[in-house]
Amino acid sequence: MDKIAATIIGIALLLSSAILSLGLNAIIKEWKMSERNVVVKGLSEKEVDADVMILPIKFTRANDDLNLLYKDLESDAEKISNFLESVGLDKNDITPAPPSVNDKLSDLYRDNKLSTYRYVGVGQLLLYTKDIAHGREALEKIAKLGKDGIVVKIEEYEIEYLYTKLNSIKPQMIEEATINAREAAQKFAEDSKSKLGKIKRATQGQFSISNRDKNTPHIKTIRVVSTVEYYLQD
């Protein structure tokens, strides 16, 4: 019985030793893998057309009669609105704002003798449209309103072009950035005589939307950079 017990204990010790050895080998292999990795960045870039245009249109009038001044501003607003509709824009996309009027006689620090008119008024219409083509056409032709005596003022820095469909292209761009990162990691692994392992960690950068250049603000460049860390294996 003592021999049998000793044999059983011996076999158990051998099995325990083998299991321990396998576990240690796995731990050592995992530790070695954790010591060898590569961090790469993957880029995805896409050009898209803006899908919203915001165009503030200001116009001015001057008069000594306050009542007539308001009538002139109201008439100009209607003419500008009709012009916008004539190039194909929707009336519902045009929003008028209350005019602002300056009484020069109330300005104590101004030499009123130099003023031709007492009152100067500024009216404004805001165009918010998804019809970029007609919006840009209106921007190109709006100076023609000067022939009707309408003084229109448009500040370039106030014109906005927006892209609002980012969520629809996010998955595709993230996939492209990830593939781009893996290709870079694969090349690094080949150059270092290694094999590319699993992903250790990955982070997705923020999406950025910018104008393609200063002359084409209605065309946007969208970028995202993903950072991926891979294990390297012998």
Tab-separated table of C-alpha atoms in Angstrom:
chain	number	residue	atom	x	y	z
A	1	MET	CA	0.000	0.000	0.000
A	2	ASP	CA	2.889	2.304	0.785
A	3	LYS	CA	4.335	1.715	-2.696
A	4	ILE	CA	1.020	2.455	-4.352
A	5	ALA	CA	0.592	5.636	-2.344
A	6	ALA	CA	4.102	6.738	-3.182
A	7	THR	CA	3.488	6.050	-6.878
A	8	ILE	CA	0.280	8.067	-6.846
A	9	ILE	CA	2.010	10.950	-5.070
A	10	GLY	CA	4.855	10.800	-7.570
A	11	ILE	CA	2.487	10.881	-10.537
A	12	ALA	CA	0.583	13.809	-8.972
A	13	LEU	CA	3.812	15.693	-8.449
A	14	LEU	CA	4.831	15.092	-12.044
A	15	LEU	CA	1.469	16.294	-13.329
A	16	SER	CA	1.586	19.351	-11.080
A	17	SER	CA	5.092	20.111	-12.282
A	18	ALA	CA	4.039	19.785	-15.935
A	19	ILE	CA	0.996	21.992	-15.415
A	20	LEU	CA	3.071	24.552	-13.559
A	21	SER	CA	5.661	24.479	-16.320
A	22	LEU	CA	3.041	25.026	-19.006
A	23	GLY	CA	1.532	27.873	-17.003
A	24	LEU	CA	4.926	29.488	-16.524
A	25	ASN	CA	5.691	29.140	-20.219
A	26	ALA	CA	2.382	30.822	-21.088
A	27	ILE	CA	3.068	33.608	-18.615
A	28	ILE	CA	6.596	34.103	-19.965
A	29	LYS	CA	5.281	34.106	-23.540
A	30	GLU	CA	2.585	36.627	-22.620
A	31	TRP	CA	5.164	38.757	-20.822
A	32	LYS	CA	7.467	38.675	-23.838
A	33	MET	CA	4.586	39.649	-26.105
A	34	SER	CA	3.705	42.549	-23.828
A	35	GLU	CA	7.259	43.798	-24.087
A	36	ARG	CA	7.179	43.838	-27.890
A	37	ASN	CA	4.577	46.039	-29.481
A	38	VAL	CA	4.188	48.766	-32.040
A	39	VAL	CA	2.014	51.881	-31.943
A	40	VAL	CA	0.716	53.175	-35.280
A	41	LYS	CA	-1.701	55.834	-36.464
A	42	GLY	CA	-4.248	55.403	-39.220
A	43	LEU	CA	-5.706	58.299	-41.149
A	44	SER	CA	-8.995	58.632	-42.994
A	45	GLU	CA	-9.696	61.809	-44.944
A	46	LYS	CA	-12.689	62.728	-47.073
A	47	GLU	CA	-13.916	65.765	-49.000
A	48	VAL	CA	-17.645	66.528	-48.859
A	49	ASP	CA	-19.932	69.344	-49.944
A	50	ALA	CA	-21.509	71.464	-47.221
A	51	ASP	CA	-25.245	70.857	-46.864
A	52	VAL	CA	-26.275	74.062	-45.057
A	53	MET	CA	-25.583	77.699	-45.943
A	54	ILE	CA	-26.150	80.591	-43.529
A	55	LEU	CA	-26.129	83.999	-45.199
A	56	PRO	CA	-26.840	87.215	-43.234
A	57	ILE	CA	-27.853	90.050	-45.595
A	58	LYS	CA	-27.710	93.600	-44.251
A	59	PHE	CA	-29.052	96.707	-45.977
A	60	THR	CA	-29.060	100.374	-45.010
A	61	ARG	CA	-31.215	103.448	-45.484
A	62	ALA	CA	-30.968	107.062	-44.304
A	63	ASN	CA	-33.715	109.667	-43.928
A	64	ASP	CA	-34.710	112.680	-41.865
A	65	ASP	CA	-38.223	111.294	-41.531
A	66	LEU	CA	-38.273	108.313	-39.171
A	67	ASN	CA	-41.587	107.017	-40.507
A	68	LEU	CA	-40.335	107.050	-44.097
A	69	LEU	CA	-37.111	105.381	-43.008
A	70	TYR	CA	-38.974	102.396	-41.604
A	71	LYS	CA	-41.092	102.180	-44.760
A	72	ASP	CA	-37.946	102.208	-46.922
A	73	LEU	CA	-36.364	99.417	-44.862
A	74	GLU	CA	-39.571	97.369	-45.049
A	75	SER	CA	-39.704	97.840	-48.822
A	76	ASP	CA	-36.030	96.858	-49.229
A	77	ALA	CA	-36.563	93.714	-47.148
A	78	GLU	CA	-39.451	92.677	-49.404
A	79	LYS	CA	-37.428	93.326	-52.575
A	80	ILE	CA	-34.471	91.320	-51.288
A	81	SER	CA	-36.762	88.472	-50.266
A	82	ASN	CA	-38.365	88.469	-53.717
A	83	PHE	CA	-34.921	88.413	-55.295
A	84	LEU	CA	-33.900	85.382	-53.260
A	85	GLU	CA	-37.066	83.569	-54.274
A	86	SER	CA	-36.460	84.482	-57.932
A	87	VAL	CA	-33.201	82.487	-57.975
A	88	GLY	CA	-34.970	79.404	-56.614
A	89	LEU	CA	-34.708	79.742	-52.835
A	90	ASP	CA	-37.568	78.801	-50.520
A	91	LYS	CA	-39.382	81.680	-48.823
A	92	ASN	CA	-39.485	79.656	-45.596
A	93	ASP	CA	-35.670	79.758	-45.477
A	94	ILE	CA	-35.660	83.580	-45.279
A	95	THR	CA	-36.041	85.180	-41.838
A	96	PRO	CA	-36.286	88.960	-41.332
A	97	ALA	CA	-34.820	90.653	-38.254
A	98	PRO	CA	-36.051	93.929	-36.698
A	99	PRO	CA	-34.109	96.912	-38.092
A	100	SER	CA	-31.803	98.974	-35.915
A	101	VAL	CA	-31.997	102.777	-36.216
A	102	ASN	CA	-29.440	105.338	-35.107
A	103	ASP	CA	-30.477	108.922	-34.316
A	104	LYS	CA	-27.388	111.035	-34.959
A	105	LEU	CA	-28.772	113.979	-32.974
A	106	SER	CA	-28.708	111.819	-29.867
A	107	ASP	CA	-24.963	111.223	-30.242
A	108	LEU	CA	-23.332	113.862	-28.045
A	109	TYR	CA	-19.840	113.032	-29.292
A	110	ARG	CA	-20.541	113.437	-32.995
A	111	ASP	CA	-20.367	116.583	-35.125
A	112	ASN	CA	-23.918	116.531	-36.484
A	113	LYS	CA	-23.116	119.256	-38.989
A	114	LEU	CA	-21.322	116.592	-41.037
A	115	SER	CA	-24.429	114.391	-41.200
A	116	THR	CA	-26.662	114.619	-44.252
A	117	TYR	CA	-29.528	112.714	-42.619
A	118	ARG	CA	-30.613	112.475	-39.026
A	119	TYR	CA	-31.624	108.803	-39.018
A	120	VAL	CA	-29.658	105.836	-40.350
A	121	GLY	CA	-31.297	102.414	-40.319
A	122	VAL	CA	-29.891	98.927	-40.826
A	123	GLY	CA	-32.159	96.035	-41.758
A	124	GLN	CA	-31.258	92.355	-41.978
A	125	LEU	CA	-32.512	89.154	-43.553
A	126	LEU	CA	-31.093	85.777	-42.613
A	127	LEU	CA	-30.978	83.027	-45.227
A	128	TYR	CA	-30.672	79.519	-43.753
A	129	THR	CA	-30.869	77.012	-46.574
A	130	LYS	CA	-29.878	73.503	-47.575
A	131	ASP	CA	-29.994	74.553	-51.221
A	132	ILE	CA	-26.315	75.462	-51.469
A	133	ALA	CA	-26.310	75.879	-55.250
A	134	HIS	CA	-29.053	78.506	-55.298
A	135	GLY	CA	-27.675	80.134	-52.170
A	136	ARG	CA	-24.316	80.670	-53.851
A	137	GLU	CA	-26.063	81.898	-56.984
A	138	ALA	CA	-27.893	84.509	-54.908
A	139	LEU	CA	-24.605	85.561	-53.331
A	140	GLU	CA	-23.063	86.125	-56.755
A	141	LYS	CA	-26.012	88.108	-58.146
A	142	ILE	CA	-27.203	90.091	-55.132
A	143	ALA	CA	-25.120	93.151	-56.049
A	144	LYS	CA	-27.593	93.746	-58.883
A	145	LEU	CA	-30.035	95.054	-56.267
A	146	GLY	CA	-27.943	98.220	-56.257
A	147	LYS	CA	-29.707	99.178	-59.497
A	148	ASP	CA	-32.910	99.435	-57.449
A	149	GLY	CA	-31.221	101.750	-54.961
A	150	ILE	CA	-30.773	99.048	-52.305
A	151	VAL	CA	-27.473	99.274	-50.428
A	152	VAL	CA	-26.650	95.661	-49.558
A	153	LYS	CA	-23.768	94.753	-47.264
A	154	ILE	CA	-22.515	91.188	-46.863
A	155	GLU	CA	-19.565	90.364	-44.619
A	156	GLU	CA	-17.597	87.370	-45.906
A	157	TYR	CA	-16.662	86.270	-42.381
A	158	GLU	CA	-20.356	86.043	-41.430
A	159	ILE	CA	-21.213	83.543	-44.185
A	160	GLU	CA	-21.243	79.986	-42.854
A	161	TYR	CA	-21.230	76.626	-44.609
A	162	LEU	CA	-22.010	73.601	-42.458
A	163	TYR	CA	-21.836	69.842	-42.917
A	164	THR	CA	-24.460	68.115	-40.762
A	165	LYS	CA	-24.259	64.483	-41.963
A	166	LEU	CA	-21.119	63.400	-40.114
A	167	ASN	CA	-22.827	60.487	-38.344
A	168	SER	CA	-23.668	58.882	-41.693
A	169	ILE	CA	-20.001	58.599	-42.736
A	170	LYS	CA	-18.373	57.991	-39.323
A	171	PRO	CA	-18.434	54.153	-39.447
A	172	GLN	CA	-16.839	54.035	-42.898
A	173	MET	CA	-14.118	56.521	-41.960
A	174	ILE	CA	-13.302	54.714	-38.703
A	175	GLU	CA	-12.969	51.470	-40.667
A	176	GLU	CA	-10.676	53.141	-43.201
A	177	ALA	CA	-8.500	54.614	-40.438
A	178	THR	CA	-8.232	51.214	-38.721
A	179	ILE	CA	-7.255	49.470	-41.973
A	180	ASN	CA	-4.692	52.177	-42.651
A	181	ALA	CA	-3.212	51.674	-39.176
A	182	ARG	CA	-3.010	47.886	-39.618
A	183	GLU	CA	-1.225	48.277	-42.961
A	184	ALA	CA	1.385	50.479	-41.288
A	185	ALA	CA	1.789	48.000	-38.416
A	186	GLN	CA	2.063	45.070	-40.841
A	187	LYS	CA	4.856	46.850	-42.732
A	188	PHE	CA	6.696	47.531	-39.477
A	189	ALA	CA	6.364	43.879	-38.436
A	190	GLU	CA	7.742	42.663	-41.759
A	191	ASP	CA	10.672	45.053	-41.597
A	192	SER	CA	11.511	43.882	-38.063
A	193	LYS	CA	11.227	40.166	-39.005
A	194	SER	CA	8.217	39.750	-36.732
A	195	LYS	CA	4.612	38.739	-37.003
A	196	LEU	CA	1.760	41.080	-36.232
A	197	GLY	CA	-0.238	39.980	-33.191
A	198	LYS	CA	-3.505	41.044	-31.684
A	199	ILE	CA	-4.514	44.601	-30.833
A	200	LYS	CA	-3.309	45.611	-27.377
A	201	ARG	CA	-5.280	48.854	-27.259
A	202	ALA	CA	-6.863	51.319	-29.657
A	203	THR	CA	-8.116	54.878	-29.423
A	204	GLN	CA	-10.179	56.852	-31.895
A	205	GLY	CA	-9.268	60.486	-32.391
A	206	GLN	CA	-11.793	63.279	-32.757
A	207	PHE	CA	-13.311	64.054	-36.135
A	208	SER	CA	-12.309	67.444	-37.529
A	209	ILE	CA	-14.185	69.417	-40.176
A	210	SER	CA	-12.412	72.279	-41.934
A	211	ASN	CA	-12.664	74.259	-45.143
A	212	ARG	CA	-10.732	72.703	-48.009
A	213	ASP	CA	-9.180	76.135	-48.571
A	214	LYS	CA	-10.112	79.785	-48.085
A	215	ASN	CA	-11.541	80.069	-51.599
A	216	THR	CA	-13.946	77.122	-51.330
A	217	PRO	CA	-15.528	77.249	-47.856
A	218	HIS	CA	-18.510	75.267	-49.184
A	219	ILE	CA	-16.257	72.216	-49.638
A	220	LYS	CA	-15.233	70.583	-46.381
A	221	THR	CA	-12.345	68.283	-45.478
A	222	ILE	CA	-13.143	65.714	-42.803
A	223	ARG	CA	-10.304	63.902	-40.985
A	224	VAL	CA	-10.009	61.318	-38.247
A	225	VAL	CA	-6.886	59.654	-36.864
A	226	SER	CA	-7.040	56.331	-35.007
A	227	THR	CA	-4.159	55.188	-32.765
A	228	VAL	CA	-3.718	51.416	-32.510
A	229	GLU	CA	-1.147	49.428	-30.519
A	230	TYR	CA	-0.357	45.869	-31.725
A	231	TYR	CA	1.574	43.007	-30.166
A	232	LEU	CA	4.562	41.735	-32.127
A	233	GLN	CA	5.425	38.020	-32.186
A	234	ASP	CA	8.554	36.135	-33.231
